[in-house]
PDB file of C-alpha atoms in Angstrom:
ATOM      1  CA  MET A1161      -0.085  -0.249   0.187  1.00 50.00           C
ATOM      2  CA  GLY A1162       3.289   2.440   0.747  1.00 65.00           C
ATOM      3  CA  ASN A1163       3.418   2.738  -3.273  1.00 80.00           C
ATOM      4  CA  LEU A1164      -0.025   3.987  -3.660  1.00 78.00           C
ATOM      5  CA  ASN A1165       0.136   6.332  -0.924  1.00 81.00           C
ATOM      6  CA  ASP A1166       3.597   7.454  -2.580  1.00 86.00           C
ATOM      7  CA  LEU A1167       2.045   8.223  -5.897  1.00 85.00           C
ATOM      8  CA  LYS A1168      -0.949   9.915  -4.181  1.00 81.00           C
ATOM      9  CA  GLN A1169       1.680  11.906  -2.380  1.00 87.00           C
ATOM     10  CA  ARG A1170       3.425  13.038  -5.645  1.00 89.00           C
ATOM     11  CA  LEU A1171       0.025  13.635  -7.586  1.00 88.00           C
ATOM     12  CA  MET A1172      -0.811  15.956  -4.579  1.00 87.00           C
ATOM     13  CA  GLU A1173       1.697  18.311  -5.270  1.00 92.00           C
ATOM     14  CA  ASP A1174       0.400  19.249  -8.767  1.00 90.00           C
ATOM     15  CA  PRO A1175      -1.908  22.295  -8.063  1.00 89.00           C
ATOM     16  CA  GLU A1176      -4.360  21.065 -10.982  1.00 90.00           C
ATOM     17  CA  PHE A1177      -4.291  17.411  -9.420  1.00 87.00           C
ATOM     18  CA  ARG A1178      -5.361  18.374  -6.333  1.00 84.00           C
ATOM     19  CA  GLU A1179      -8.197  20.548  -7.191  1.00 84.00           C
ATOM     20  CA  LEU A1180      -9.663  17.818  -9.077  1.00 84.00           C
ATOM     21  CA  TYR A1181      -8.880  15.482  -6.464  1.00 82.00           C
ATOM     22  CA  ALA A1182     -11.059  17.923  -3.776  1.00 79.00           C
ATOM     23  CA  ARG A1183     -14.104  18.319  -6.607  1.00 77.00           C
ATOM     24  CA  ALA A1184     -14.284  14.398  -6.733  1.00 82.00           C
ATOM     25  CA  ASP A1185     -14.104  13.830  -3.073  1.00 82.00           C
ATOM     26  CA  ASP A1186     -17.037  16.256  -2.442  1.00 82.00           C
ATOM     27  CA  GLU A1187     -19.120  14.534  -4.896  1.00 87.00           C
ATOM     28  CA  PHE A1188     -18.579  11.287  -3.271  1.00 87.00           C
ATOM     29  CA  LYS A1189     -19.341  12.804   0.213  1.00 88.00           C
ATOM     30  CA  LEU A1190     -22.354  14.012  -1.273  1.00 92.00           C
ATOM     31  CA  ILE A1191     -23.267  10.604  -2.489  1.00 92.00           C
ATOM     32  CA  GLU A1192     -22.387   8.783   0.634  1.00 91.00           C
ATOM     33  CA  ALA A1193     -24.363  11.060   2.653  1.00 94.00           C
ATOM     34  CA  LEU A1194     -27.153  10.382  -0.071  1.00 96.00           C
ATOM     35  CA  VAL A1195     -27.107   6.292   0.708  1.00 95.00           C
ATOM     36  CA  ARG A1196     -26.587   7.117   4.340  1.00 95.00           C
ATOM     37  CA  ALA A1197     -29.498   9.285   4.642  1.00 97.00           C
ATOM     38  CA  ARG A1198     -31.705   6.556   2.674  1.00 96.00           C
ATOM     39  CA  THR A1199     -30.370   3.591   4.743  1.00 96.00           C
ATOM     40  CA  ALA A1200     -31.081   5.282   8.238  1.00 97.00           C
ATOM     41  CA  ALA A1201     -34.540   6.101   7.257  1.00 97.00           C
ATOM     42  CA  SER A1202     -34.345   2.374   6.332  1.00 98.00           C
ATOM     43  CA  LEU A1203     -36.002   2.373   2.733  1.00 98.00           C
ATOM     44  CA  THR A1204     -35.246   1.015  -0.120  1.00 97.00           C
ATOM     45  CA  GLN A1205     -34.278   2.501  -3.449  1.00 97.00           C
ATOM     46  CA  SER A1206     -37.485   1.499  -4.710  1.00 98.00           C
ATOM     47  CA  GLU A1207     -39.444   3.035  -1.642  1.00 98.00           C
ATOM     48  CA  LEU A1208     -37.562   6.429  -1.915  1.00 98.00           C
ATOM     49  CA  ALA A1209     -38.597   6.532  -5.350  1.00 98.00           C
ATOM     50  CA  ARG A1210     -42.006   6.204  -4.855  1.00 98.00           C
ATOM     51  CA  ARG A1211     -41.970   8.794  -2.281  1.00 97.00           C
ATOM     52  CA  LEU A1212     -40.219  11.236  -4.954  1.00 97.00           C
ATOM     53  CA  GLY A1213     -42.333  10.015  -7.945  1.00 96.00           C
ATOM     54  CA  THR A1214     -39.702   8.519  -9.695  1.00 97.00           C
ATOM     55  CA  THR A1215     -38.304   5.211 -10.506  1.00 97.00           C
ATOM     56  CA  GLN A1216     -35.591   3.018  -8.930  1.00 98.00           C
ATOM     57  CA  SER A1217     -33.161   3.214 -11.624  1.00 97.00           C
ATOM     58  CA  ALA A1218     -33.223   7.209 -10.950  1.00 97.00           C
ATOM     59  CA  ILE A1219     -32.535   6.979  -7.443  1.00 97.00           C
ATOM     60  CA  ALA A1220     -29.831   4.730  -8.483  1.00 96.00           C
ATOM     61  CA  ARG A1221     -28.233   7.150 -10.586  1.00 96.00           C
ATOM     62  CA  LEU A1222     -28.361   9.736  -8.408  1.00 95.00           C
ATOM     63  CA  GLU A1223     -26.441   7.536  -5.406  1.00 95.00           C
ATOM     64  CA  GLY A1224     -24.290   6.710  -8.187  1.00 92.00           C
ATOM     65  CA  GLY A1225     -23.033   9.868  -8.902  1.00 88.00           C
ATOM     66  CA  ARG A1226     -23.970   9.477 -12.628  1.00 88.00           C
ATOM     67  CA  VAL A1227     -26.261  12.777 -12.480  1.00 92.00           C
ATOM     68  CA  SER A1228     -25.956  16.119 -10.778  1.00 90.00           C
ATOM     69  CA  PRO A1229     -29.226  16.641  -8.899  1.00 93.00           C
ATOM     70  CA  SER A1230     -30.191  20.072  -8.662  1.00 94.00           C
ATOM     71  CA  PHE A1231     -30.778  21.724  -5.175  1.00 95.00           C
ATOM     72  CA  ALA A1232     -34.678  20.808  -5.834  1.00 95.00           C
ATOM     73  CA  THR A1233     -34.017  17.383  -5.963  1.00 96.00           C
ATOM     74  CA  LEU A1234     -31.585  16.983  -3.163  1.00 96.00           C
ATOM     75  CA  ARG A1235     -34.065  19.056  -0.858  1.00 97.00           C
ATOM     76  CA  ARG A1236     -36.866  16.516  -1.958  1.00 97.00           C
ATOM     77  CA  TYR A1237     -34.492  13.538  -1.039  1.00 97.00           C
ATOM     78  CA  ALA A1238     -33.817  15.134   1.931  1.00 97.00           C
ATOM     79  CA  GLU A1239     -37.242  15.595   3.300  1.00 97.00           C
ATOM     80  CA  ALA A1240     -38.463  11.803   1.629  1.00 98.00           C
ATOM     81  CA  THR A1241     -35.677  10.460   4.588  1.00 98.00           C
ATOM     82  CA  GLY A1242     -36.287  12.619   7.543  1.00 98.00           C
ATOM     83  CA  THR A1243     -33.369  14.983   7.063  1.00 97.00           C
ATOM     84  CA  ARG A1244     -32.678  18.457   5.856  1.00 96.00           C
ATOM     85  CA  LEU A1245     -30.518  19.684   3.241  1.00 95.00           C
ATOM     86  CA  VAL A1246     -27.738  21.737   4.528  1.00 93.00           C
ATOM     87  CA  VAL A1247     -25.543  24.163   1.995  1.00 89.00           C
ATOM     88  CA  GLY A1248     -22.576  25.751   2.793  1.00 86.00           C
ATOM     89  CA  LEU A1249     -18.939  27.287   1.012  1.00 84.00           C
ATOM     90  CA  ALA A1250     -15.987  26.774   2.096  1.00 77.00           C
ATOM     91  CA  SER A1251     -12.819  29.097   1.479  1.00 82.00           C
ATOM     92  CA  ALA A1252     -10.624  28.722  -1.365  1.00 75.00           C
ATOM     93  CA  ASP A1253      -7.819  28.340   0.570  1.00 75.00           C
ATOM     94  CA  ASP A1254      -8.894  25.828   3.015  1.00 67.00           C
ATOM     95  CA  PRO A1255     -11.814  23.456   1.868  1.00 52.00           C
ATOM     96  CA  ARG A1256     -12.167  22.185   5.296  1.00 58.00           C
ATOM     97  CA  SER A1257     -13.360  25.701   6.591  1.00 55.00           C
ATOM     98  CA  ALA A1258     -16.758  24.762   5.608  1.00 54.00           C
ATOM     99  CA  THR A1259     -19.776  27.285   6.583  1.00 52.00           C
ATOM    100  CA  ALA A1260     -22.881  26.718   6.544  1.00 50.00           C
ATOM    101  CA  PRO A1261     -26.307  27.575   9.013  1.00 53.00           C
ATOM    102  CA  ALA A1262     -26.533  26.773  12.633  1.00 49.00           C
ATOM    103  CA  PRO A1263     -29.192  23.710  12.932  1.00 50.00           C
TER     104      PRO A1263
END
């Protein structure tokens, strides 16, 4: 595993790669949050699709990262899973400094 970590470390020295990696990481975090919300609500993709008035395959595409959801879709997804949508912005210098409304 050391070789993979070394490669990643070398690639992260490239600012363009670092930016692309950060963007992909954000997308994976969103997908993970969607799946976590659905499973915490004890819903299958089919059950969630019925609540949203869509198809199981549309939920699979959303959770698979093959589509970019609209804000309205994310809000409806949150409501259907008993969660709430929280959106924040982070400093371009420090993506970990996300600011979001307080709960």
